[in-house]
Short mmCIF file of C-alpha atoms and ligand atoms in Angstrom, two decimals:
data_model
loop_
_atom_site.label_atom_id
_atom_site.label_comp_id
_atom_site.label_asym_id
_atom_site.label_seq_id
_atom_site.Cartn_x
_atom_site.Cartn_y
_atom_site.Cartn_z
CA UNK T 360 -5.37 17.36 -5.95
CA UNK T 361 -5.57 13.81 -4.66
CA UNK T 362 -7.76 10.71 -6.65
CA UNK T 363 -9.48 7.80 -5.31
CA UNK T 364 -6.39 5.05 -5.15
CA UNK T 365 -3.64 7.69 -3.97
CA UNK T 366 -2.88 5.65 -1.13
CA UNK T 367 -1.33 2.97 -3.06
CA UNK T 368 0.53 5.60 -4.56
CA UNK T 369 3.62 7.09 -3.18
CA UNK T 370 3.10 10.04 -0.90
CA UNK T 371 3.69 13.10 -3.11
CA UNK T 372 1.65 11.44 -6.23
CA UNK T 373 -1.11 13.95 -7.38
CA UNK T 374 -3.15 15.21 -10.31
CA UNK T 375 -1.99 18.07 -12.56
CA UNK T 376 -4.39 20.58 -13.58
CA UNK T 377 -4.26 19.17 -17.05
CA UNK T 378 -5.96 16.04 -15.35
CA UNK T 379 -2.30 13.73 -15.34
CA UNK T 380 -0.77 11.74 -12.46
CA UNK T 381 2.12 13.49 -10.81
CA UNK T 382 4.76 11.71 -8.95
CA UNK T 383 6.92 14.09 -6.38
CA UNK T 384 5.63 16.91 -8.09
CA UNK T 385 6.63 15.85 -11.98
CA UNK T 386 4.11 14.87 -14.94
CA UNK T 387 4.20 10.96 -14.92
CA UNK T 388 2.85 11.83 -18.77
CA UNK T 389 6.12 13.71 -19.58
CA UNK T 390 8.34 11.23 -17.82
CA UNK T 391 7.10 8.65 -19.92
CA UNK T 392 7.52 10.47 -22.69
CA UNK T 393 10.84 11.40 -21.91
CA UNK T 394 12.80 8.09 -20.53
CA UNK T 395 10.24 6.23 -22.81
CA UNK T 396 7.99 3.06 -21.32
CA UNK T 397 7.61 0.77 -19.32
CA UNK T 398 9.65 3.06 -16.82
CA UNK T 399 9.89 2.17 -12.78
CA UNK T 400 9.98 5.65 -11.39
CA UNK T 401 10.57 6.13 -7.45
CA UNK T 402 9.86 8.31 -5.69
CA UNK T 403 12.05 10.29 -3.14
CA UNK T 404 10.58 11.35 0.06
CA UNK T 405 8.45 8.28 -0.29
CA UNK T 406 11.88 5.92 0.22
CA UNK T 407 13.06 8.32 3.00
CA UNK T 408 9.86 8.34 4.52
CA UNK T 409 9.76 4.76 4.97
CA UNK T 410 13.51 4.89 6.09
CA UNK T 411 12.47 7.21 8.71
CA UNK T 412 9.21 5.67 9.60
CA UNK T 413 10.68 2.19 10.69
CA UNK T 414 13.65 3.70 12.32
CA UNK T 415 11.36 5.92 14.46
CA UNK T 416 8.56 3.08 15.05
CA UNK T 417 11.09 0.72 16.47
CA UNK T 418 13.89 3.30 18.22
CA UNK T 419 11.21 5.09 19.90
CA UNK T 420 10.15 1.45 21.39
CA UNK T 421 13.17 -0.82 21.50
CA UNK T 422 16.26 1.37 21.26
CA UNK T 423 18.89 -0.93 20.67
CA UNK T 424 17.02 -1.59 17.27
CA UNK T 425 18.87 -1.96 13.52
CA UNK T 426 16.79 -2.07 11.00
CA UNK T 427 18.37 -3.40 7.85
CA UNK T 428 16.97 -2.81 4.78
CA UNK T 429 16.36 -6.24 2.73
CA UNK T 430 17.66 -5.53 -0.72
CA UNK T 431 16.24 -8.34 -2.70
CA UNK T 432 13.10 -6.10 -2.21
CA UNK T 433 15.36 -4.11 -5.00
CA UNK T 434 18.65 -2.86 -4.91
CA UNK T 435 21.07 -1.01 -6.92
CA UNK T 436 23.63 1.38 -6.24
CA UNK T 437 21.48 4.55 -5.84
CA UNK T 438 19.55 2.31 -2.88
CA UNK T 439 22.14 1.53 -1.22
CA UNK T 440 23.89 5.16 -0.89
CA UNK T 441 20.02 6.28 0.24
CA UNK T 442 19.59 3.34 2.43
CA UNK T 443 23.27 4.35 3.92
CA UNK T 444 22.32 7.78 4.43
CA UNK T 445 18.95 6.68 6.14
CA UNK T 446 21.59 5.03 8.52
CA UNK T 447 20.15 1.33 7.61
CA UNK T 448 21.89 -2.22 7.53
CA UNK T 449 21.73 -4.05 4.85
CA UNK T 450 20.62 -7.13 4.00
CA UNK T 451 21.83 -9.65 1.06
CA UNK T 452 21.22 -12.63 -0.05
CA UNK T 453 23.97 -13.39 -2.78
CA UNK T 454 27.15 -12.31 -3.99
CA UNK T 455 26.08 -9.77 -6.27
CA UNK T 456 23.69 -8.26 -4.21
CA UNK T 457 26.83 -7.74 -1.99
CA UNK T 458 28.77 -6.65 -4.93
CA UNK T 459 26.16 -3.86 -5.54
CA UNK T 460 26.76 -3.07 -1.89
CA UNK T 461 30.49 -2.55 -1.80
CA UNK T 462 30.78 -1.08 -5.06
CA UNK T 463 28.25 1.35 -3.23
CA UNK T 464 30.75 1.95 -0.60
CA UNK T 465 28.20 0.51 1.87
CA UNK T 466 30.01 0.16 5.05
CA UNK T 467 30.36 -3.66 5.09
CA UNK T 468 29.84 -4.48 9.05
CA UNK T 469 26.13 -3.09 8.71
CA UNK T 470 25.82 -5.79 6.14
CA UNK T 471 23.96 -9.41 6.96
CA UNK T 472 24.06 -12.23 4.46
CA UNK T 473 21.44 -14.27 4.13
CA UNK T 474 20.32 -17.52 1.68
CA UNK T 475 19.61 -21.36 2.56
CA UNK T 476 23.09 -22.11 0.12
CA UNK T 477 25.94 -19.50 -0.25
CA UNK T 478 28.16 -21.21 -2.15
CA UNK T 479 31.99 -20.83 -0.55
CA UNK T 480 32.89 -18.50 -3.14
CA UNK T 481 30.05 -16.31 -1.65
CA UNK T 482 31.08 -17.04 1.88
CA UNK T 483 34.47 -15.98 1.47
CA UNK T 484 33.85 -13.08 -0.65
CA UNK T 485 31.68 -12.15 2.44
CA UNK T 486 34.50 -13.02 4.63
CA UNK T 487 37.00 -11.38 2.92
CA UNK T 488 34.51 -8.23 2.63
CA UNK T 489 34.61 -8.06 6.31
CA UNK T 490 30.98 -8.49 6.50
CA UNK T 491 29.13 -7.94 9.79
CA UNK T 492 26.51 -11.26 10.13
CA UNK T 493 26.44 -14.16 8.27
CA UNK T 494 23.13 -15.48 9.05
CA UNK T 495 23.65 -19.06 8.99
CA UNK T 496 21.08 -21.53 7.82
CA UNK T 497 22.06 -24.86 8.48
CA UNK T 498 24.62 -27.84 9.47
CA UNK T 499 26.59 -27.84 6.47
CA UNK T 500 26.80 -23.95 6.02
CA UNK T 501 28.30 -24.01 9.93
CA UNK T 502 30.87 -26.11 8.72
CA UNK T 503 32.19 -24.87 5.71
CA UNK T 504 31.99 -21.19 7.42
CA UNK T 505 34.08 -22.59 10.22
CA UNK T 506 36.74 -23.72 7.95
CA UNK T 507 36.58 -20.80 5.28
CA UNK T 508 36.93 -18.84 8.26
CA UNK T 509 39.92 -20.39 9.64
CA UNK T 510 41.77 -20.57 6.44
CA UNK T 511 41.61 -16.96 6.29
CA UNK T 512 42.51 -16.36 10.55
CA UNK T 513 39.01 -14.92 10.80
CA UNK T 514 36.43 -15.32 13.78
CA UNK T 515 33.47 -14.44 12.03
CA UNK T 516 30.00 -12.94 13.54
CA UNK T 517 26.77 -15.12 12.87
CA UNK T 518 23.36 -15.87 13.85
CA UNK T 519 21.55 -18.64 12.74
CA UNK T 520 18.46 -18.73 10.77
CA UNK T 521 16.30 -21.05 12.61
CA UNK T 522 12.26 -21.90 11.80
CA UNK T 523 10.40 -21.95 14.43
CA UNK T 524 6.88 -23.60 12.76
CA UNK T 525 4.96 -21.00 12.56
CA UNK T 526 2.50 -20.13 9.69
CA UNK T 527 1.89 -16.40 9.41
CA UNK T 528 -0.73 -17.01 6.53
CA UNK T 529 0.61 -15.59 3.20
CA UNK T 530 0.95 -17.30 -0.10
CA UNK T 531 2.48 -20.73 -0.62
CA UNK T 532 5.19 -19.61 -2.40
CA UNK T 533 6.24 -16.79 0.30
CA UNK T 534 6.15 -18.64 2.89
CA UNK T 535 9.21 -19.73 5.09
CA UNK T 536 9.03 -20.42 8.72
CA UNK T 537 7.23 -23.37 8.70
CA UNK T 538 8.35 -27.31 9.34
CA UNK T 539 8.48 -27.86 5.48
CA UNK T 540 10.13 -25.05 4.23
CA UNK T 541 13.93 -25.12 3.22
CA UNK T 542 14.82 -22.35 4.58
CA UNK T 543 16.09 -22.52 8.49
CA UNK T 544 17.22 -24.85 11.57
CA UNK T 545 13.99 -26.48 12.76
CA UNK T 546 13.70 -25.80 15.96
CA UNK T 547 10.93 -28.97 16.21
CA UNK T 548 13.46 -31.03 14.78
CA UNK T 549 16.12 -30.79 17.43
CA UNK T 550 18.52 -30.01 14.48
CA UNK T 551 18.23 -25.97 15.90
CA UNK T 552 19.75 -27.36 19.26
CA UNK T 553 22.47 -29.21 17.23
CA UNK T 554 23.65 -25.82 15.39
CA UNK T 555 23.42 -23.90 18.63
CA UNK T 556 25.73 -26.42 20.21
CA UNK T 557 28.20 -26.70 17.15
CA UNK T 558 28.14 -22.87 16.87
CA UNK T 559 29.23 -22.21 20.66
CA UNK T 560 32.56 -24.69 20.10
CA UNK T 561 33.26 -23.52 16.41
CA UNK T 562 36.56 -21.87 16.96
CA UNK T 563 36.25 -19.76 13.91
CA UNK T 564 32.39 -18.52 14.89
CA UNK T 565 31.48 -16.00 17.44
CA UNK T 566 27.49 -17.22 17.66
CA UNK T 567 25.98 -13.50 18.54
CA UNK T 568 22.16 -14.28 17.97
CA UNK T 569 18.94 -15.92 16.57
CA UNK T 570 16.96 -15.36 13.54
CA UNK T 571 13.65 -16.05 11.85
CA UNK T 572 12.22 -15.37 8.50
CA UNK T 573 7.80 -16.16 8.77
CA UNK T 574 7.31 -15.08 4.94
CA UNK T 575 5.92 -12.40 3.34
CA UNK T 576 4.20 -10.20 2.90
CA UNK T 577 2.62 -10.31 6.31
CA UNK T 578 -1.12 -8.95 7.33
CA UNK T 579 -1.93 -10.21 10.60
CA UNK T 580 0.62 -9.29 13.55
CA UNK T 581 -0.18 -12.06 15.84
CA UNK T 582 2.53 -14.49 13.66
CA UNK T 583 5.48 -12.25 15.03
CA UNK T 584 4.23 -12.60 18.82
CA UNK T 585 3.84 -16.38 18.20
CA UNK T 586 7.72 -16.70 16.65
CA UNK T 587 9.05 -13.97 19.12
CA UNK T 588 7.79 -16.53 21.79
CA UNK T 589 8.88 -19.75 20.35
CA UNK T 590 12.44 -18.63 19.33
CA UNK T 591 12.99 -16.86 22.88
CA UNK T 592 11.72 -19.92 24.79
CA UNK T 593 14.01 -21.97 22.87
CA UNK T 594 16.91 -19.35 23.42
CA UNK T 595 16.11 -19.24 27.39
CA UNK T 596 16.78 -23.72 27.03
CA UNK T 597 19.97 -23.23 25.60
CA UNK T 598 21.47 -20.61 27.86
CA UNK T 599 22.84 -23.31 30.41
CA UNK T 600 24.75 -24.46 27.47
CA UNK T 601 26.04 -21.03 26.74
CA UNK T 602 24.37 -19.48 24.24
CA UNK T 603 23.83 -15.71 24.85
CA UNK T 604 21.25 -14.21 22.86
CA UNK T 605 23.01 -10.84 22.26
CA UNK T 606 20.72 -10.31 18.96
CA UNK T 607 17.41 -11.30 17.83
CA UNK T 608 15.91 -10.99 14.17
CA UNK T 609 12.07 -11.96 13.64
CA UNK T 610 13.23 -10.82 10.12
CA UNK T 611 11.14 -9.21 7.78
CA UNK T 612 7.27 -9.60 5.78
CA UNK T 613 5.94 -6.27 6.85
CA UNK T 614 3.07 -5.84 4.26
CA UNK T 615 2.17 -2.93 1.98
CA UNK T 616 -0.93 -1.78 0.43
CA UNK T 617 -1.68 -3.67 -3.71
CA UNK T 618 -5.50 -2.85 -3.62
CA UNK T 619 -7.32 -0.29 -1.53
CA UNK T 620 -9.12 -3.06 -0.49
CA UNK T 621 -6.68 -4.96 1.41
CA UNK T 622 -4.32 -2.37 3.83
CA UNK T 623 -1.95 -3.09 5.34
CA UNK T 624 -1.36 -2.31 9.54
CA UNK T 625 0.99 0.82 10.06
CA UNK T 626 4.67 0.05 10.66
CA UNK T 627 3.70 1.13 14.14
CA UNK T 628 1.34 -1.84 14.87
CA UNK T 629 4.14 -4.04 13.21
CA UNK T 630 6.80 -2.31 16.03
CA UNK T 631 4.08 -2.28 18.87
CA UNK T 632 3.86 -6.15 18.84
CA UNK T 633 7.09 -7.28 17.93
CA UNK T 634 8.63 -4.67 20.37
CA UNK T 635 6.63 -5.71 23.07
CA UNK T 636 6.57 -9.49 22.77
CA UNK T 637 10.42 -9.18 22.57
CA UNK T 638 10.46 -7.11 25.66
CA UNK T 639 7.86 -8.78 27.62
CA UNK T 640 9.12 -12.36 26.91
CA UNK T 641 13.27 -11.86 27.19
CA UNK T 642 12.23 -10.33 31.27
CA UNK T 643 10.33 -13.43 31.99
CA UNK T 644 13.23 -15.88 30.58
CA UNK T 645 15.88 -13.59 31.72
CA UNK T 646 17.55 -13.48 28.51
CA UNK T 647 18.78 -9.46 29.49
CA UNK T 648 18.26 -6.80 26.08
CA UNK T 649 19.20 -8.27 22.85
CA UNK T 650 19.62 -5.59 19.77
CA UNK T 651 16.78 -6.67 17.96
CA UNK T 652 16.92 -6.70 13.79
CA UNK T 653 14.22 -5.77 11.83
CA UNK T 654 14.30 -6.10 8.03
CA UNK T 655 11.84 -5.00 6.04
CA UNK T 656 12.34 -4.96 2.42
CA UNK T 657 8.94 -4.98 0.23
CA UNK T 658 7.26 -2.00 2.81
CA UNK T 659 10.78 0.27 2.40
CA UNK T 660 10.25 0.23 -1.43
CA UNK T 661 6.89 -1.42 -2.60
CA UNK T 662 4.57 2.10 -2.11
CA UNK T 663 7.89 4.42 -3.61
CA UNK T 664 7.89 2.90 -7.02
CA UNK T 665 5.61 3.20 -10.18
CA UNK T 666 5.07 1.31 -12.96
CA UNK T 667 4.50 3.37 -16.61
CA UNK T 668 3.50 1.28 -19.41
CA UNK T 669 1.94 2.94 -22.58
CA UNK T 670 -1.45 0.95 -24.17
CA UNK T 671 -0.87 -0.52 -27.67
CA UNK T 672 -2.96 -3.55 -29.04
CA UNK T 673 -6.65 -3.37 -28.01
CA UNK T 674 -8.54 -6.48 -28.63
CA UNK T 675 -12.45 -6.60 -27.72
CA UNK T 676 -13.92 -10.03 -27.62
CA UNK T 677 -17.70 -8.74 -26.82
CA UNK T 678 -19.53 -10.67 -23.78
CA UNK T 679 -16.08 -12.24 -23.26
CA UNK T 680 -13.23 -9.67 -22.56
CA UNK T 681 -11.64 -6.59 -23.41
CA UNK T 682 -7.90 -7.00 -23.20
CA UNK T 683 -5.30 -3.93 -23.25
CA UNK T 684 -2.10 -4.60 -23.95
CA UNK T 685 0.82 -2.75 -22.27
CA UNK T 686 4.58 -2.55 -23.29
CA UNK T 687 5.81 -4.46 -20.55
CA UNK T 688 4.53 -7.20 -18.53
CA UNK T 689 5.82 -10.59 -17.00
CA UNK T 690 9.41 -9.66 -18.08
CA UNK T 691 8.97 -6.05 -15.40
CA UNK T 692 6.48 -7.75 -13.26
CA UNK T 693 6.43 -11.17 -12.19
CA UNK T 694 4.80 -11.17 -9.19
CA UNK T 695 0.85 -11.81 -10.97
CA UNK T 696 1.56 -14.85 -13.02
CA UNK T 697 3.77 -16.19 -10.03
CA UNK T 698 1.58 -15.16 -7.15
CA UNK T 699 -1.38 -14.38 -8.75
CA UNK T 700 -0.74 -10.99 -6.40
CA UNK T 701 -3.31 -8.31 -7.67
CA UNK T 702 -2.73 -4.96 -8.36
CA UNK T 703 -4.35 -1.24 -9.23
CA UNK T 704 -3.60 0.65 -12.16
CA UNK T 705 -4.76 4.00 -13.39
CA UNK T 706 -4.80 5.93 -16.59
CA UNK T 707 -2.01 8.66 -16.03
CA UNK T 708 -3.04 10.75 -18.85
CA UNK T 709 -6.97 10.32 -17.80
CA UNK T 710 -7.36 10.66 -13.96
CA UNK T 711 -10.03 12.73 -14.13
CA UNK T 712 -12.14 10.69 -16.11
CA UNK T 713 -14.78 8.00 -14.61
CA UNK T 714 -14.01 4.29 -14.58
CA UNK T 715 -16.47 2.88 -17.25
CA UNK T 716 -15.57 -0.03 -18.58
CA UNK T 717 -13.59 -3.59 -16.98
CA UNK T 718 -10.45 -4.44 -19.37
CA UNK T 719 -7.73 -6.54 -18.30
CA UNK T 720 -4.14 -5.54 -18.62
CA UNK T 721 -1.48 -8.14 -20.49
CA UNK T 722 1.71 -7.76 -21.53
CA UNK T 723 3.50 -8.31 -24.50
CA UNK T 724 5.26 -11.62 -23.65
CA UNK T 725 4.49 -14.66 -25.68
CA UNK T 726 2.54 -16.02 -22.80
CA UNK T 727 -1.30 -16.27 -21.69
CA UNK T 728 -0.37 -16.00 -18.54
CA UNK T 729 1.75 -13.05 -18.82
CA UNK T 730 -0.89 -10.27 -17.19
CA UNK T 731 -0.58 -7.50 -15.10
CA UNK T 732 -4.40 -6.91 -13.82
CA UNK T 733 -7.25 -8.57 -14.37
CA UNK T 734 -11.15 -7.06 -14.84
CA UNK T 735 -9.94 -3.61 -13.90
CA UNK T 736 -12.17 -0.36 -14.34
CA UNK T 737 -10.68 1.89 -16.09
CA UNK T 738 -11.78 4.76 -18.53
CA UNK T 739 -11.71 4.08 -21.97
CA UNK T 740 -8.18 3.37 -23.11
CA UNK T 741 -6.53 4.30 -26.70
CA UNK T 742 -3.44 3.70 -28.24
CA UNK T 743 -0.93 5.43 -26.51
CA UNK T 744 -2.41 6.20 -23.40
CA UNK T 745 0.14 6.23 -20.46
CA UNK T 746 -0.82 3.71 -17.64
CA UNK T 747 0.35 3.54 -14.12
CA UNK T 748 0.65 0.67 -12.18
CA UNK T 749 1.27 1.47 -8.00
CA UNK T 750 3.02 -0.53 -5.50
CA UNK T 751 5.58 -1.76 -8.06
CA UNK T 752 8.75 -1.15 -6.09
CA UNK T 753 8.99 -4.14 -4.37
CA UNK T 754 10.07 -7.37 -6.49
CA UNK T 755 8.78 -6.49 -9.80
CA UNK T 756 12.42 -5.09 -11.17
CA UNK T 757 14.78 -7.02 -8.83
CA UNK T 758 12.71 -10.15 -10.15
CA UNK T 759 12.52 -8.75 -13.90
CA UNK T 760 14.14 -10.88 -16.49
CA UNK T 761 15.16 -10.86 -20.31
CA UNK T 762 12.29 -13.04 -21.69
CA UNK T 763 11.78 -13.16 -24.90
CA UNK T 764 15.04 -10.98 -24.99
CA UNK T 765 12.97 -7.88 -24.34
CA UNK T 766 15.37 -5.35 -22.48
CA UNK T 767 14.80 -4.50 -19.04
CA UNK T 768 13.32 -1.05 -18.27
CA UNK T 769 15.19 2.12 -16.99
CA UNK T 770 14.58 3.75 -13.33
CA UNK T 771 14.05 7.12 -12.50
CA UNK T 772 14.32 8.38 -8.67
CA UNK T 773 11.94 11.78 -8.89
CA UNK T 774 12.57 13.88 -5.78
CA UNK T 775 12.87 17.69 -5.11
CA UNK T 776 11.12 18.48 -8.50
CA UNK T 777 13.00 16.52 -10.52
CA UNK T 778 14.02 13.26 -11.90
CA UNK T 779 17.63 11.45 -12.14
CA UNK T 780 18.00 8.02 -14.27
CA UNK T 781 19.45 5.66 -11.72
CA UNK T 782 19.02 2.96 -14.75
CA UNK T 783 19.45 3.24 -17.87
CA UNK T 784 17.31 0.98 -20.35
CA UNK T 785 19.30 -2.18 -21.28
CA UNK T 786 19.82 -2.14 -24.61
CA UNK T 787 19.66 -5.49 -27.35
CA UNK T 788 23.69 -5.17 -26.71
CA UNK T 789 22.92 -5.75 -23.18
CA UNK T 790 21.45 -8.68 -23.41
CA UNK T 791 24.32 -10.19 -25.73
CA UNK T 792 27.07 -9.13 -23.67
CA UNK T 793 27.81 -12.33 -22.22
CA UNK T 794 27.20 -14.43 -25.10
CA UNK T 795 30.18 -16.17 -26.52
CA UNK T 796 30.58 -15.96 -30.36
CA UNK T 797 31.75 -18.04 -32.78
CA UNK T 798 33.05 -15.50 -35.45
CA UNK T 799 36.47 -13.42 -36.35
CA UNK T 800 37.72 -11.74 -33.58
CA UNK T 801 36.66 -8.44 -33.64
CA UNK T 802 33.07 -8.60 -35.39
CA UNK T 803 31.61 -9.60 -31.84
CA UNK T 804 28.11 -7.69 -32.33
CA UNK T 805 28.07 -6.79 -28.78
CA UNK T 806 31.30 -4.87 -29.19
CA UNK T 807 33.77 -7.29 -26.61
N1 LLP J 921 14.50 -11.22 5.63
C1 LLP J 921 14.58 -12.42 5.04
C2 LLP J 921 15.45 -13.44 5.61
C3 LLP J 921 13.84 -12.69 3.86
O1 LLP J 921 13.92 -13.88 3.28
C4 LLP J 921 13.01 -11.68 3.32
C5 LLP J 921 12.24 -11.91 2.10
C6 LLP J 921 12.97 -10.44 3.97
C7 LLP J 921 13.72 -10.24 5.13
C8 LLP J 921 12.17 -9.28 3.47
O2 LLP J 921 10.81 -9.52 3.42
P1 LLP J 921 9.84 -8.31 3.07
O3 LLP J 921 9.96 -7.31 4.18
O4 LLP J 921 10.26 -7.74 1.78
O5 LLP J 921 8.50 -8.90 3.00
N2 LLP J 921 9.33 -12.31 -4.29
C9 LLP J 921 8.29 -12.35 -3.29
C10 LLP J 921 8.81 -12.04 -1.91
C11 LLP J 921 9.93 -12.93 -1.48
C12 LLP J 921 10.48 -12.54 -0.13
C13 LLP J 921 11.71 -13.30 0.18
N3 LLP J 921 12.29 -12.99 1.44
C14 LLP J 921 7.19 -11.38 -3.69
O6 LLP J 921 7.31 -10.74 -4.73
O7 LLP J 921 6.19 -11.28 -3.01
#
């Protein structure tokens, strides 16, 4: 049985005859009550799906295509074996997300590492990983990777991160590849030309391509046709001075569906324009077939992943507002007080019934701002009611955070009828672990 918002929803979410959300064919009621709330819970064939989809979208277009998975979207060891087995890259942006990825046993020259300031020790940890790209973005980086590299006898594979000035109309704070952003080599600037030219006689450097970042997440399609053109017209002036554009990243942004009301286009409109654009524009400027690299992270993740929260403190103030407070909040899910972003949410445990009043859903952080959806119809909540929040797979855990010193939640992968803990909650240990005490050795509360 399917409901009105399924669509946000990963693909085998339902309704049980007992009138629950199900989530690849489990109870979300009885998963809640089992790993307890607020609980992320992905699902399965939703991940693989989305694996598949790009990989198809793109291949079937633009064969010499990698699509590498961007894993501040949300990563953790169980991602990166299923992003592995999908046959993804990967890409980081810091030296634990690379740690995650080794101690995954991802194979490292699939990896790209990304981020406007690696420090050195992340550079040579990357280095010394054997790591496939560094994706470098900017003057100083060039230089210190060009002598990291050479103090280990490396020649090391990059592309730089340029910005090409192009808006692709998303929120302030998401948005990258425009003049005043600090991420990328302006290309309006002449300082892209100056890295180009620095890259080709860096000794230690093997320059294989260009890269762009517009932002995210990404509606319209006409931004990537716009960058595809700028960066290969800029590529196609710099090939008398050597540069051969053996790669090409228009990086990642591809949207996903928070509110029926605003859907995204399918990954094969994303592949469509980007494939052609790349194709049509490298045969005019004669720049032969670069392996183009796609990254999407929020659209590989956002859909598969759930939010559970159970309802606790109801407080009515009539003609003003009803609020419902969940378990979690701000501390799971940043992305509404940061981005105001908007979001869905159902009763899990009361799908069938009719939407009849407007609440809003907080959290339980000590802030007013901490919310999770505003003026939502829902059906009339209680104490203890089970509420799902869709399209929570994408930055809400890999941006969570110990406010307050509440503990992170667990994750649950559901797939094939049942569901593994790939996290387990943190515990108030957890969260002490690095804290250095002043007592008797030995009486340390967080048992180091
Ligand atoms: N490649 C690069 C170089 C990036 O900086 C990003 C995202 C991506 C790929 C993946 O973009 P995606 O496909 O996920 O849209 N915390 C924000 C999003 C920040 C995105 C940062 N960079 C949010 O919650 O909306």
């Amino acid at each position: 049985m399917t409901f009105s918002n399924a669509e946000l929803f990963p693909i085998t979410a339902g309704v049980t005859a007992g009138g629950h959300l199900s989530i690849g064919g489990i109870d979300a009621v009885e998963l809640a009550s089992e790993f307890g709330t607020p609980l992320y819970v992905y699902d399965e064939a939703t991940l693989r799906g989305m694996c598949r989809e790009f990989v198809g979208e793109f291949t079937s277009r633009y064969p010499k295509t990698t699509v590498a998975y961007a894993s501040k979207a949300f990563i953790n060891p169980a991602l990166a074996a299923l992003a592995e087995e999908e046959g993804l890259g990967l890409d980081v942006v810091s030296g634990g997300e690379l740690a995650v990825a080794r101690a995954g046993g991802f194979p490292m020259e699939r990896v790209y590492f990304h981020g406007n300031n690696k420090t050195s020790d992340e550079l040579r940890m990357a280095l010394e990983a054997g790591i496939g790209r560094i994706v470098v973005d900017g003057l100083h980086e060039l230089d210190l990777l060009n002598r990291l590299a050479g103090s280990l006898g490396l020649r090391q594979k990059i592309m730089l991160r340029l910005s090409p000035g192009v808006d692709p109309h998303t929120h302030a704070k998401t948005t990258t590849g425009i003049l005043d952003s600090k991420f990328g080599i302006s290309i309006d600037t002449g300082d892209a030309e100056r890295a180009v030219r620095e890259a080709l006689v860096s000794e230690n450097l093997d320059l294989v391509g260009l890269h762009c970042h517009l932002g995210s997440p990404i509606f319209e399609l006409e931004p990537y046709s716009i960058a595809i053109d700028a960066m290969l017209t800029f590529a196609a002036g710099l090939a008398p001075a050597g540069l051969e554009l053996r790669e090409f990243s228009p990086g990642g942004g591809f949207a996903i569906g928070y509110v029926t009301s605003q859907l995204p286009p399918p990954i094969a409109a994303y592949a469509e324009v980007i494939t052609s654009a790349l194709k049509a524009r490298s045969g005019d400027l004669g720049l032969g077939e670069p392996r183009l690299v796609v990254e999407p992270g929020r659209a590989v993740v956002g859909r598969a992943g759930v939010a559970l929260y159970t309802v606790g403190a109801i407080k009515d103030i009539p003609t003003v507002r009803k609020y419902v407070s969940l378990d979690g909040g701000m501390g799971d899910n940043i992305r509404p007080a940061m981005y105001e972003a908007v979001y869905e949410a159902v009763a899990a445990n009361r799908m069938r019934e009719p939407a009849v009043e407007t609440v809003t859903l907080v959290g339980k952080f000590c802030e007013s701002g901490d919310y999770l959806v505003r003026d939502i119809a829902l059906p009339v909540l209680e104490q203890g009611d089970v509420v799902a929040v869709p399209s929570s797979g994408a930055y809400a855990p890999s941006m969570a955070s110990n406010y307050n010193l509440n503990p992170r939640p667990p994750i649950v992968m559901v797939g094939n009828g049942s569901a593994r803990l790939i996290r387990r909650r943190e515990t108030h240990e957890d969260m002490m672990r690095a804290d250095v005490w002043q007592r008797e050795a030995g009486k340390d509360p967080a048992g180091d």
